[in-house]
Amino acid sequence: MVNVLIVGSGGREHALSWKLSQSDKVETVFTAPGNGGTENNIPINIDDLDGLADFAQKNNCFTIVGPEDPLAAGIVDKFNQRNLKIFGPSKLAAQLESSKIWAKNFMKRNNIPSAKFEIFDDAQKAQDYVKSLDYNVVVKADGLAAGKGVIVCNSNDDAISAIQTILVKKTFGDAGNKIIIEERIDGIEASYIALSDGEIAIPMATSQDHKRIFDNDKGPNTGGMGAYSPTPIIGDVLAKKIQEKIIDKTIQSMKNEGIVFKGFLYAGIMLRDGEPYVLEYNVRMGDPECQPITMRMDFDLYDYFAASVDGNLSSMPLTSWKNQFAVCVVLASKGYPESYVTNEEISGFDSISNKSYVFHAGTKNSNGKIFSNGGRILGVTALGNSLESAIKNAYDAADQISWTSKYHRNDIGKKGLTYL
Ligand code: AMP
Ligand code: GLY
């Protein structure tokens, strides 16, 4: 039996801890720093890499990293130097997410399909470039900006103001020292996530996120307002194409460049005329996608994490998945992704039926009571025999929960219905 340390505090980390605590190989699951829903919380911040390593060493933990920041900061390299087992990519491998410019150049030199682009650090040159184009663009900050450093433009004016926001006003700080201006690809978006040991990559179930704050994909981008799995948008033929042309090719190209990619590889995909393009890589599970995906797993996730670390995924059996749909509706506080009130008491947990599970994100537990403590608060996740019934089960459960500033989208999963 091993102990597990999960690094992070969101819905993704709660879902991972929920799943791993079901493994008969896992003794205790710790979460650092965790949230109001996770057990055995350890008060160590995700940027305290030495503190995390000390804890893992003392408690004989196998560590799993949820969010991108500690991966980009080199947590895996640090743990490896100390001979501690940890699931996730090294700092070099994490560049696929931590530098969008690195990722775009990597895709270009390895013929991995993605939008055409140019890089700028000079606002005037960037504006002149935009004016010379006859198509719409997306302006992206190079570095990590919590999913918010991407501005999708509908006109030249939009693009010029996006350049000002990122490069001149520095709204995303140093993450915006350089920008990418890329072609806007109009199509259908889906998430494809695989787990790799550096040699091969095993696909996870497909899913679709809902990134905008309001119904019908209106309003600004967020970390994700809900997700469902599987998505009928990615059928078997397309899944095979994405696996071969994007996932396997990425893992092999990384290897050819001398970088072993271990961990979750997430490709944010845009489908245009049936062809997949990579919008972004993430080097971790998606959140909220992790919540419906873990709920459908019919296998011991710990075994696959251990096989990734040990480099022997090819000896593992195929993963098996519940033949059901899962839907996660994110409950946020009004005002997210900008400003919002925190510290409001949340009620209704006792009324949730066993068809669903409430994963916590921005919550804290104070003397047995749960309070809001962030923007995205809960991920109410439910299974159903059809996508329609999973949607209904998730919203029925979401209706039981209340706090003053509660907000959610009303159309999570609906896009999938139109493809069935
Ligand atoms: P990213 O963080 O790069 O995935 O971008 C966030 C969101 O912006 C994506 O989920 C898409 O909805 C949108 N986006 C990014 N790049 C493009 C693109 N080239 N064309 C259209 N939409 C995009
Ligand atoms: N749901 C998208 C992300 O985790 O970045």
mmCIF file of C-alpha atoms and ligand atoms in Angstrom, residues 12 68 97 146-147 191 209-211 222-227 266 280 282 284-290 376, ligand 2:
data_model
loop_
_atom_site.group_PDB
_atom_site.id
_atom_site.type_symbol
_atom_site.label_atom_id
_atom_site.label_comp_id
_atom_site.label_asym_id
_atom_site.label_seq_id
_atom_site.Cartn_x
_atom_site.Cartn_y
_atom_site.Cartn_z
ATOM 1 C CA ARG A 12 -9.791 18.326 -10.578
ATOM 2 C CA GLU A 68 0.321 23.630 -14.334
ATOM 3 C CA GLU A 97 1.906 24.561 -21.802
ATOM 4 C CA ALA A 146 -4.733 31.003 -15.619
ATOM 5 C CA GLY A 147 -6.511 30.341 -18.914
ATOM 6 C CA SER A 191 -10.801 18.142 -25.441
ATOM 7 C CA ASP A 209 -15.583 21.865 -21.870
ATOM 8 C CA HIS A 210 -17.710 25.054 -21.862
ATOM 9 C CA LYS A 211 -15.203 27.867 -21.492
ATOM 10 C CA THR A 222 -13.101 31.199 -17.851
ATOM 11 C CA GLY A 223 -11.211 28.193 -16.514
ATOM 12 C CA GLY A 224 -14.271 26.141 -17.601
ATOM 13 C CA MET A 225 -17.948 26.283 -16.597
ATOM 14 C CA GLY A 226 -18.870 22.647 -17.123
ATOM 15 C CA ALA A 227 -17.966 19.565 -19.120
ATOM 16 C CA TYR A 266 -4.210 17.452 -23.098
ATOM 17 C CA GLU A 280 -3.329 24.614 -27.100
ATOM 18 C CA ASN A 282 -2.003 21.439 -21.450
ATOM 19 C CA ARG A 284 -2.170 18.071 -16.969
ATOM 20 C CA MET A 285 -5.785 17.011 -16.659
ATOM 21 C CA GLY A 286 -8.348 19.620 -17.611
ATOM 22 C CA ASP A 287 -10.579 21.111 -15.001
ATOM 23 C CA PRO A 288 -13.593 20.616 -15.155
ATOM 24 C CA GLU A 289 -13.042 17.781 -17.694
ATOM 25 C CA CYS A 290 -11.341 15.674 -15.018
ATOM 26 C CA ARG A 376 -15.430 28.374 -9.261
HETATM 27 N N1 GLY B 2 -10.776 23.132 -18.912
HETATM 28 C C1 GLY B 2 -9.660 23.664 -19.531
HETATM 29 C C2 GLY B 2 -8.449 23.655 -18.720
HETATM 30 O O1 GLY B 2 -8.348 22.944 -17.739
HETATM 31 O O2 GLY B 2 -7.522 24.365 -19.056
#
